[in-house]
Short mmCIF file of C-alpha atoms in Angstrom, two decimals:
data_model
loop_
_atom_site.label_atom_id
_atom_site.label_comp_id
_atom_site.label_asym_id
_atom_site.label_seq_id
_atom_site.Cartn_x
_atom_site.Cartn_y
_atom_site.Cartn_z
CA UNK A 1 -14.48 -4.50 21.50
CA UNK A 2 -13.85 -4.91 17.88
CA UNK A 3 -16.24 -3.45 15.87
CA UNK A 4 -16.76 -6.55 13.54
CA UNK A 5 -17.63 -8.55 16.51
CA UNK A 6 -20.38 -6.33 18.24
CA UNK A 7 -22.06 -6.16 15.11
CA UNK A 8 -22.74 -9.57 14.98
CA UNK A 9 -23.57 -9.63 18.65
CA UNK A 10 -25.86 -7.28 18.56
CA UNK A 11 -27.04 -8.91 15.30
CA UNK A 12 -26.98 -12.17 16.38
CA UNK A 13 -28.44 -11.65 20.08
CA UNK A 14 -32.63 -13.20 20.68
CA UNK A 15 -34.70 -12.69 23.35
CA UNK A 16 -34.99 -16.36 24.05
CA UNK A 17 -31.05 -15.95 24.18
CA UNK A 18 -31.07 -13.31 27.50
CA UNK A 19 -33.29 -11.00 29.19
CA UNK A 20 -34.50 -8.04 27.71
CA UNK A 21 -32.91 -6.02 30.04
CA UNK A 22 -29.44 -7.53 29.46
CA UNK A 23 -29.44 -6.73 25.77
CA UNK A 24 -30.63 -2.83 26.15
CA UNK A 25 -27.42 -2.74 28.65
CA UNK A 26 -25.56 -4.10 25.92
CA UNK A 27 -27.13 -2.13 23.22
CA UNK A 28 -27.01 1.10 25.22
CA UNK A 29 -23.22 0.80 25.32
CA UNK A 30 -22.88 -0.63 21.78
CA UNK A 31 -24.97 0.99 19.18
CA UNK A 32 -23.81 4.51 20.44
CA UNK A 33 -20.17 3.27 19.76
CA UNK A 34 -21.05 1.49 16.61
CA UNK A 35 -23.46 4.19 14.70
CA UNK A 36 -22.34 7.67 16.72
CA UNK A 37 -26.09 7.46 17.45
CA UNK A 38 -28.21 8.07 21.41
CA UNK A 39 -29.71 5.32 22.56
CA UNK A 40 -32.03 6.13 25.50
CA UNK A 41 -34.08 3.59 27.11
CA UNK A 42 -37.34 4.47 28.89
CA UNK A 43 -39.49 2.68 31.51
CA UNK A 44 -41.32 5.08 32.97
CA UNK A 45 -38.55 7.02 35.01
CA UNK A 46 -39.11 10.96 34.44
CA UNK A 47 -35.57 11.44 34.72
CA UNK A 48 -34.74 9.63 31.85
CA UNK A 49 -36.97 12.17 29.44
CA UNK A 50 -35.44 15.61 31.84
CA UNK A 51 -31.93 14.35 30.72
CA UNK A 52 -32.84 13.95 27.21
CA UNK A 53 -33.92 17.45 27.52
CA UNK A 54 -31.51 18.64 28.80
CA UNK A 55 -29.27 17.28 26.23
CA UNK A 56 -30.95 17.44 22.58
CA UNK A 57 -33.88 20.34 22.90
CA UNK A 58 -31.95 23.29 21.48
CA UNK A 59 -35.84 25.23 21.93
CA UNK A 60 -38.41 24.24 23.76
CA UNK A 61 -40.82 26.35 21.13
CA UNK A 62 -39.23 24.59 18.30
CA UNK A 63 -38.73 21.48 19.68
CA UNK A 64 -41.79 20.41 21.81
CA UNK A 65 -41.60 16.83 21.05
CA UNK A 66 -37.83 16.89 22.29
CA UNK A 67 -39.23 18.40 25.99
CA UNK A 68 -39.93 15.92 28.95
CA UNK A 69 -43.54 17.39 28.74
CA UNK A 70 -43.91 17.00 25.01
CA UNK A 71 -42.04 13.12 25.02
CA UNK A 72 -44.64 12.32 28.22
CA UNK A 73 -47.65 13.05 25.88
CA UNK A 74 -46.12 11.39 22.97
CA UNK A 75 -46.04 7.73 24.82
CA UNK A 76 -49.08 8.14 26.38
CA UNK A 77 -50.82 8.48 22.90
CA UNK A 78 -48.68 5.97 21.12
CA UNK A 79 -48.78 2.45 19.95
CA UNK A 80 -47.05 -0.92 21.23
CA UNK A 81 -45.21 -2.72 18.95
CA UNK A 82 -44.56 0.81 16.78
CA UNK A 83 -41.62 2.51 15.85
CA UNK A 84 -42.36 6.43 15.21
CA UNK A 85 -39.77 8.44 12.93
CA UNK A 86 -40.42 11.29 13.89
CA UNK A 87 -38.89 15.19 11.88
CA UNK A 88 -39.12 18.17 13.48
CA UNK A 89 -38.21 21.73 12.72
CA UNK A 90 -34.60 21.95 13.11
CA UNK A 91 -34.05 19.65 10.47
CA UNK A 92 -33.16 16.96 13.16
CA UNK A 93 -34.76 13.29 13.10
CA UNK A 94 -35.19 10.44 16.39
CA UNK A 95 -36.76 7.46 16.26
CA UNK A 96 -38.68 6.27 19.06
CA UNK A 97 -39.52 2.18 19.48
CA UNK A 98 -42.41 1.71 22.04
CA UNK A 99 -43.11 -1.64 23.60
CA UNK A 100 -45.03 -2.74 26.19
CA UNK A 101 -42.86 -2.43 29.02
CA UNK A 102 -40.18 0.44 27.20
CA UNK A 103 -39.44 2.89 24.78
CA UNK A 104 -36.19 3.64 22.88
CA UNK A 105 -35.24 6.71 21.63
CA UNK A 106 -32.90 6.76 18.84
CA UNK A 107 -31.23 9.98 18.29
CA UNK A 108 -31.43 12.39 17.60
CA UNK A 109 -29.26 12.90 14.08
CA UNK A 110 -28.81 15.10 11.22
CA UNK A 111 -28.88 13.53 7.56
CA UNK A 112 -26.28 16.28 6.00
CA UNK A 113 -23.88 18.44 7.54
CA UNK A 114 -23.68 22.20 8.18
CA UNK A 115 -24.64 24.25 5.56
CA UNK A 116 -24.80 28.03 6.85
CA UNK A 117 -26.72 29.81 4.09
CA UNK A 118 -29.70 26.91 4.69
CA UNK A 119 -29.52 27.35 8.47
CA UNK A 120 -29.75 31.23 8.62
CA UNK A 121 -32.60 30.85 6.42
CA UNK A 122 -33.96 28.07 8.47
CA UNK A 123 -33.44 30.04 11.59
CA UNK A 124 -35.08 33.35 9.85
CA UNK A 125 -38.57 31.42 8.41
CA UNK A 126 -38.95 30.40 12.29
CA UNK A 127 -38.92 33.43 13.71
CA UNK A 128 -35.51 33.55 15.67
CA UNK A 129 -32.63 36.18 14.88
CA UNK A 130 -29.62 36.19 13.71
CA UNK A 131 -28.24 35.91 16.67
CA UNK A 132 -29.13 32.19 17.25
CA UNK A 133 -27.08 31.26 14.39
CA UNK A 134 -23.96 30.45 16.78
CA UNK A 135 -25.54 28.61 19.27
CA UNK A 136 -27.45 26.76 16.48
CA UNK A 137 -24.58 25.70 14.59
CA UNK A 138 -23.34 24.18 18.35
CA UNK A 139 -26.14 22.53 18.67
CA UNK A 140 -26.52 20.85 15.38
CA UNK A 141 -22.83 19.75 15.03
CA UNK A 142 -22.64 18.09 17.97
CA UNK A 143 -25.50 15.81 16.28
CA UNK A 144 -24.42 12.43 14.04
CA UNK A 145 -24.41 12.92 10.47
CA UNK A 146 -26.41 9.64 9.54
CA UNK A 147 -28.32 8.54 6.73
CA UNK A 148 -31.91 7.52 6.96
CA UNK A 149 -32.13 4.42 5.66
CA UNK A 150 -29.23 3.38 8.18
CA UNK A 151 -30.80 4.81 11.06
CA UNK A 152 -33.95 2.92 10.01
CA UNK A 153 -32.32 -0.52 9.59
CA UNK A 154 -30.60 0.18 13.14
CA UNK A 155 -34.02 0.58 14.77
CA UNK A 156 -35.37 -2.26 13.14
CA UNK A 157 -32.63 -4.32 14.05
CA UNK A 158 -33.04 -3.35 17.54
CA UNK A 159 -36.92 -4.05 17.32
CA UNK A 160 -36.29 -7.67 16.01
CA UNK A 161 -33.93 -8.59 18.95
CA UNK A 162 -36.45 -7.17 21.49
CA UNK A 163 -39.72 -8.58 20.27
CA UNK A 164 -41.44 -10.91 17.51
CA UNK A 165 -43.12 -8.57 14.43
CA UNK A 166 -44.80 -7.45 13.20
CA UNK A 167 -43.40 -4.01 13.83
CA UNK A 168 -44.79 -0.99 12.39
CA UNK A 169 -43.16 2.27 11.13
CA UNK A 170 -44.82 5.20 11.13
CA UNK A 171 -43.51 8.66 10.22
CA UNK A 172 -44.72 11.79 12.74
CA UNK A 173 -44.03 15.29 11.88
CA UNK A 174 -44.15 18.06 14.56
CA UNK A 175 -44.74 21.29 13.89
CA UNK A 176 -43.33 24.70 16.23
CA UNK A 177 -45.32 26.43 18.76
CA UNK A 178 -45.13 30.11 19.84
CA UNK A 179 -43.22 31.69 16.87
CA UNK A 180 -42.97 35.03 17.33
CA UNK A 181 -43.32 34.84 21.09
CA UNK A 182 -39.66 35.12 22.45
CA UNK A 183 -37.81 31.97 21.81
CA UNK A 184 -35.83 30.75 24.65
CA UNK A 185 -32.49 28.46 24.17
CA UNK A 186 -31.28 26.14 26.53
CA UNK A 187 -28.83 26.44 29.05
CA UNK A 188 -25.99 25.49 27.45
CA UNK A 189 -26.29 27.13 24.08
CA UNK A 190 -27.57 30.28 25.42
CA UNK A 191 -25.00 30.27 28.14
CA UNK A 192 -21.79 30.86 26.36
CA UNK A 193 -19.68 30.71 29.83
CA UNK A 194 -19.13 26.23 29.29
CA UNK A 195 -17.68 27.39 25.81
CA UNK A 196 -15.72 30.42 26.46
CA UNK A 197 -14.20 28.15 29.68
CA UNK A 198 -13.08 25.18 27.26
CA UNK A 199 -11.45 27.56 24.82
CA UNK A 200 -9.70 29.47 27.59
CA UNK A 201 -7.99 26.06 28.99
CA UNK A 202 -6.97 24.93 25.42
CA UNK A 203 -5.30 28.63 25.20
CA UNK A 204 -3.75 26.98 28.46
CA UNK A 205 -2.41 24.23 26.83
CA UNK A 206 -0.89 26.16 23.78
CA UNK A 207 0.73 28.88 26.35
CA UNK A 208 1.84 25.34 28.94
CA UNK A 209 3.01 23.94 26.05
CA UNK A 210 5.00 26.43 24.68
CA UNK A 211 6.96 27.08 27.81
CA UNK A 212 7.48 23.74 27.82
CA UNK A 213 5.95 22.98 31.05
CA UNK A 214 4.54 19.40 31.34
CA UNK A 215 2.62 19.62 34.50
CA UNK A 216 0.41 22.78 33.81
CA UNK A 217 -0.01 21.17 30.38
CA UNK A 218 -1.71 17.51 31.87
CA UNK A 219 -3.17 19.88 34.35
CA UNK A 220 -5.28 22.05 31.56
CA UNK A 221 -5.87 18.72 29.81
CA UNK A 222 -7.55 17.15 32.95
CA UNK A 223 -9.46 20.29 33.29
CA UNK A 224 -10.65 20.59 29.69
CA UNK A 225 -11.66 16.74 30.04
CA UNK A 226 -14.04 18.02 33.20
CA UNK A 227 -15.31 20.87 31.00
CA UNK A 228 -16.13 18.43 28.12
CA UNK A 229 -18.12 15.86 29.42
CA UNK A 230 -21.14 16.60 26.98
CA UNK A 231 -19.12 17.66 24.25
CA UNK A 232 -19.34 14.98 21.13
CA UNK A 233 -15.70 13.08 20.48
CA UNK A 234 -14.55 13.38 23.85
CA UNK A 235 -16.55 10.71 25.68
CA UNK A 236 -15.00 7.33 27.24
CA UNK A 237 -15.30 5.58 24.18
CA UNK A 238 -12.22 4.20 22.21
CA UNK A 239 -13.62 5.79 19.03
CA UNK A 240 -14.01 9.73 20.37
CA UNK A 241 -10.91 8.76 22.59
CA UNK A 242 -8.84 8.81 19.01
CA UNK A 243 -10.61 12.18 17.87
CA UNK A 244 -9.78 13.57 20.85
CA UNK A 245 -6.04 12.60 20.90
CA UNK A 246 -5.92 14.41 17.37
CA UNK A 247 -7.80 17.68 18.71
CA UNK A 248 -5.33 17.70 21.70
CA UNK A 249 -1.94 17.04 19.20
CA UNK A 250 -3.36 19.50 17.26
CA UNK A 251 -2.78 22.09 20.91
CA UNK A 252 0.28 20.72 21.47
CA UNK A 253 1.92 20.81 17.84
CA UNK A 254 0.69 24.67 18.19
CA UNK A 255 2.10 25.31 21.54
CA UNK A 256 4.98 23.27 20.24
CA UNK A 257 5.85 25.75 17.29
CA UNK A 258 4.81 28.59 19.16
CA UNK A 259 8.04 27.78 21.56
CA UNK A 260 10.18 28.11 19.05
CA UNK A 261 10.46 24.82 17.87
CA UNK A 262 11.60 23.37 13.71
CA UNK A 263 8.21 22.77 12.10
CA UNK A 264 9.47 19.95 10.50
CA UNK A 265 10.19 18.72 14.03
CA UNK A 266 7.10 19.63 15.25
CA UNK A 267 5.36 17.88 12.63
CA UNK A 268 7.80 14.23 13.05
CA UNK A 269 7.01 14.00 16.53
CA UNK A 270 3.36 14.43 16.36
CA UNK A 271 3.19 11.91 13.11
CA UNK A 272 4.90 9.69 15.18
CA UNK A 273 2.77 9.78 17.79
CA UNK A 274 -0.54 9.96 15.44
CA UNK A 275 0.43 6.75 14.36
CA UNK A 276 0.60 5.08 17.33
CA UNK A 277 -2.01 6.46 18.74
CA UNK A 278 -4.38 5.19 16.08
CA UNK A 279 -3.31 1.33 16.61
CA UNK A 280 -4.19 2.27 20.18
CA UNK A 281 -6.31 -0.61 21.36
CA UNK A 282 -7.30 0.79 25.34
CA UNK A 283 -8.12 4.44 26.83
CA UNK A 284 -5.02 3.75 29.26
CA UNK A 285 -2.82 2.87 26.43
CA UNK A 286 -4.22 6.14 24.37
CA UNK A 287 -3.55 8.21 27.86
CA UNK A 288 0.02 6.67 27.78
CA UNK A 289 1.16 7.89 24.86
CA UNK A 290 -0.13 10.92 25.32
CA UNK A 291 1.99 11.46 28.36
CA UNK A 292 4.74 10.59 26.72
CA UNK A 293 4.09 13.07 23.62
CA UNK A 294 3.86 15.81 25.88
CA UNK A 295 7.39 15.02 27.74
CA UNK A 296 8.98 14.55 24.38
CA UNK A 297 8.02 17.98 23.05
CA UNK A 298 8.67 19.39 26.47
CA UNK A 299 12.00 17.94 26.21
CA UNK A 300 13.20 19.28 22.81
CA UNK A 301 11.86 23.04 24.38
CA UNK A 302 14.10 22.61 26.73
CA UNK A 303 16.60 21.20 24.87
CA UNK A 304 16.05 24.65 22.21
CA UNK A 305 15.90 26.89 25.44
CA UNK A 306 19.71 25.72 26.46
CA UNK A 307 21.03 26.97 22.84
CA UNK A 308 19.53 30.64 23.56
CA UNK A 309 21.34 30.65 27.10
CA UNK A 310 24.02 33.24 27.50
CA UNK A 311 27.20 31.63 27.34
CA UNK A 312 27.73 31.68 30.99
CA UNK A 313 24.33 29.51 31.64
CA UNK A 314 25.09 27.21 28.51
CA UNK A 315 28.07 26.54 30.39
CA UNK A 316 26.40 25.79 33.40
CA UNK A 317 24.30 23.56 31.74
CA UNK A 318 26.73 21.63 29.60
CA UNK A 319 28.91 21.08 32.98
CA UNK A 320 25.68 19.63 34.91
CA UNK A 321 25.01 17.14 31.57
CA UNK A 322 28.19 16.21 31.76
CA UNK A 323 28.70 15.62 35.46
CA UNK A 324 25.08 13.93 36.28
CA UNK A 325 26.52 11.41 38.09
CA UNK A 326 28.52 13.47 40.76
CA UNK A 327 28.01 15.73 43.81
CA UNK A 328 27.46 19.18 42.65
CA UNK A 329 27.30 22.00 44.78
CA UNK A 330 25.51 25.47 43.46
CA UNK A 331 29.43 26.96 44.00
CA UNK A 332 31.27 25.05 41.77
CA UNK A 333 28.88 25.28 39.19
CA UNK A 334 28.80 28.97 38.67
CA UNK A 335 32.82 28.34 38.91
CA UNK A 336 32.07 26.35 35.90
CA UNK A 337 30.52 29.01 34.65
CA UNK A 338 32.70 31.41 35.15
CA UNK A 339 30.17 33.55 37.25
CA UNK A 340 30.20 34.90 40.77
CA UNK A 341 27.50 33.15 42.79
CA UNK A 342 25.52 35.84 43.45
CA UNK A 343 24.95 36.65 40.38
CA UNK A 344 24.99 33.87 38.80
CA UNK A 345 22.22 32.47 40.41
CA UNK A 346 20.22 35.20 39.72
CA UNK A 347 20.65 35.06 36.04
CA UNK A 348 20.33 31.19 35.89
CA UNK A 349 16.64 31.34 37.32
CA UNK A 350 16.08 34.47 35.07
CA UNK A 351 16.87 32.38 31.79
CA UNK A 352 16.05 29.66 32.63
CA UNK A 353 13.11 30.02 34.94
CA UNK A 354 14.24 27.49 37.49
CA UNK A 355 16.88 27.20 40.03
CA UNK A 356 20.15 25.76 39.67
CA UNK A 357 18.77 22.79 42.14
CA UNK A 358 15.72 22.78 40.34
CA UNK A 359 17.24 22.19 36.71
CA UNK A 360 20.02 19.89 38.20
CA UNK A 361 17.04 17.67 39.51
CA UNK A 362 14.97 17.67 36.25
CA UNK A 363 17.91 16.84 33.96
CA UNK A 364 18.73 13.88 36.26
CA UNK A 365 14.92 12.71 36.85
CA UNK A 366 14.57 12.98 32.78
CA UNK A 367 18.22 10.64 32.22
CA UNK A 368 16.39 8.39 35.27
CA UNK A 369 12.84 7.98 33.58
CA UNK A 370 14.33 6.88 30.20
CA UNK A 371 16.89 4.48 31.94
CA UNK A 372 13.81 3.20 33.87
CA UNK A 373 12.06 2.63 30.47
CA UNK A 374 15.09 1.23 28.65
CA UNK A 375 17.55 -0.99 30.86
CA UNK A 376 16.76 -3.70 33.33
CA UNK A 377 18.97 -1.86 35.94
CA UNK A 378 17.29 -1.55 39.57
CA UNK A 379 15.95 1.34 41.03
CA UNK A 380 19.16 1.95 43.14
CA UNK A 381 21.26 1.28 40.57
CA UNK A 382 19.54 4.26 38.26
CA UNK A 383 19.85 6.74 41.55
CA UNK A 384 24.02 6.19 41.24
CA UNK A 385 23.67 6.41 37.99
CA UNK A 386 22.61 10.46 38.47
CA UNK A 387 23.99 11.38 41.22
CA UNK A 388 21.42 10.36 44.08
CA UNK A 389 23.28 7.71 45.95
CA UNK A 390 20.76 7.85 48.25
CA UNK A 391 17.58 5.69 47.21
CA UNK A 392 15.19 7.28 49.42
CA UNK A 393 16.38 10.70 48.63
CA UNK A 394 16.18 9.76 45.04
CA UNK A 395 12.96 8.46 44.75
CA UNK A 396 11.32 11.69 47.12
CA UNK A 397 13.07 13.94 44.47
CA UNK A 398 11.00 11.61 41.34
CA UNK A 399 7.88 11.82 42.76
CA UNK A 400 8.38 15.71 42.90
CA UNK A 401 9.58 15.93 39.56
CA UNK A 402 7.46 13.49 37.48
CA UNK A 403 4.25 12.85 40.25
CA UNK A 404 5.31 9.05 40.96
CA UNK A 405 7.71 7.19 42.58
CA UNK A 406 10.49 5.58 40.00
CA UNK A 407 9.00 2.02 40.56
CA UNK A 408 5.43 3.46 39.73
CA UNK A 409 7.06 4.76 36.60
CA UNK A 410 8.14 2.01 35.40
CA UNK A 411 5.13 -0.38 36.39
CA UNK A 412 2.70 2.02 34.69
CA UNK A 413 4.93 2.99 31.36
CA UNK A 414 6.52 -0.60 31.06
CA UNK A 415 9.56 -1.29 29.59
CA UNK A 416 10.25 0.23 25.98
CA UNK A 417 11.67 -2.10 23.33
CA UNK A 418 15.07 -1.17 21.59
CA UNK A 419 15.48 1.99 19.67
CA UNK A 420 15.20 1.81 15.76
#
């Protein structure tokens, strides 16, 4: 939705106007897309307050108010028609609305961003060592940098679309309990195994990447994606989708150069691609061209890989470019070659990591996919085209190489326009 327009939705949207339960849907969606901010709304479910545990109390002793026990209290002690913002310890800030019926918590954000020196000496005047500074700094960046004032107007905003003033602000402090005592860390700051496992799968990428091997690559990717689902930036939204697509470039320009590849190639194709990828308007569109920045580079690698073949494989190769279109058999290749068969099998696969049926297929799938991008020929027409005069055959060999059927392909890439 365009950003413009929410805002005056949710600006613009009265009680008398819809239930109160259709605008929190709206808002919950909206204001976390709009301000980076939480919105959590609570009705008396108990696991509402366990998740927002489980996902903003970095301590339990420093944090009490951010524990399901300590948020239970806090409602049943506070005020209808109030909005509490309330500082703790950390240096973090939420803002709770209570009405009759629900509360909203806001939050929680930072107002500055990460400043080491202050946090070590934060972390030291509360009691915990210097070994908490990691997971701290983990903690408190995945937090919104917002500024008060902001978060204030946002909350009153919300208040004025939910219920008639007067509303009430009212600013709550909460002090630490049990310094000294053996602070405990949650799960997944103490727990380093969630981090060490998403940094292991982007080493995935690089190494995919750099071998030029598209399917391991998309694999890791889908696998980070699992391992990420409560990291900040990489949620379903359009706005984390793009911060995303610039962490991941960032893994692929590495495993990119690490292959072997011209920097200043490396760095075209990924400005290319940066650019398009921020007029993205849709997640599929964004996972699109993502796909098809990973094929490109994989395609240069093993475009760069042919030029370090031995002269009998680069002749190999060059023959099968040149011949797409017609029968091949393994035998008059290496005759191409120059090569016994024997042995020239043997050292195809060892430079080039595939067999000779293996690379034959690729090359003609690639020449296929583009055709099926850029021409209006039909599916049986493309097969010829590479040497599959077989359709059936053709399109079992497609699927194997690139995971879909040809007509899939092309349904779910569409057509491209004319090159530039």
């Amino acid at each position: 939705m365009n950003r413009g327009r929410a805002a005056a939705r949710l600006a613009g949207t009265k009680v008398n106007d819809l239930e109160h339960s259709s605008f929190l849907e709206s808002a919950v969606i909206m204001v976390p897309s709009l301000t980076g901010m939480n919105l959590s709304v609570y009705t008396g479910d108990p696991s509402v307050l366990a998740q927002f545990q489980d996902r903003f109390c970095f301590s339990p002793q420093l944090q009490p108010i951010y524990t399901q026990t300590g948020l239970d209290k806090f409602f049943a002690d506070s005020s209808e028609a109030a909005i509490y913002h309330i500082a703790e310890s950390l240096g973090t800030r939420l803002i709770i609305l209570c009405a009759k019926e629900y509360s909203l918590l806001l939050g929680p954000y930072v107002e500055d961003g990460w400043r080491e020196r202050a946090a070590r000496r934060l972390l030291a005047e509360l009691g915990a060592s210097e070994s908490a500074l990691p997971m701290y700094k983990a903690y408190r960046c995945q937090l919104p940098v917002v500024q008060q004032d902001f978060a204030v107007r946002t909350a009153f905003l919300l208040a004025e679309n939910l219920r008639d003033g007067p509303w009430v602000i009212e600013p709550r402090w909460f002090q630490p309990r049990g310094l000294g005592s053996g602070l405990t860390f949650a799960d997944a700051y103490a727990n380093a195994s969630e981090v060490n496992l998403r940094y292991w799968l982007e080493d995935r990428v690089v190494e995919a990447m750099s071998q030029g091997d598209a399917e391991i690559v998309r694999q890791a990717l889908t696998d980070m994606g699992k391992a990420s689902t409560g990291v900040r930036f990489l949620s379903d939204s359009l706005q984390d989708q793009v911060a995303s697509a610039a962490m991941t470039r960032t893994l692929i320009r590495l495993g990119a150069k690490r292959s072997g590849l011209s920097p200043v190639l490396v760095d075209s194709i990924s400005q290319e691609y940066a650019q398009k990828m921020h007029r993205s308007i849709s997640k599929k569109e964004m996972s699109r061209l993502m796909s098809e920045l990973i094929e490109r580079f994989c395609a240069e690698i093993r475009d760069r890989r042919r030029s370090r073949l031995s002269p009998a494989v680069r002749r190999a190769a060059d023959y099968m470019e040149v011949n797409l279109s017609k029968s091949m058999t393994t035998a008059e290749i290496a005759q191409a070659a120059g090569e016994e068969r024997q042995r020239f099998v043997r050292q195809f696969r060892r430079e080039t990591g595939m067999t000779v049926k293996e690379y034959l297929a690729d090359r003609r799938c690639t020449v296929a996919a583009q055709l099926l991008l850029d021409s209006e020929a039909s599916v049986q027409d493309i097969a010829a085209f590479v040497g599959y005069p077989d359709n059936n055959y053709f399109s079992k060999v497609f699927k194997t190489c690139l995971g879909v059927p040809p007509q899939t392909y092309r349904n779910t890439h569409g057509k491209a326009g004319p090159s530039l």
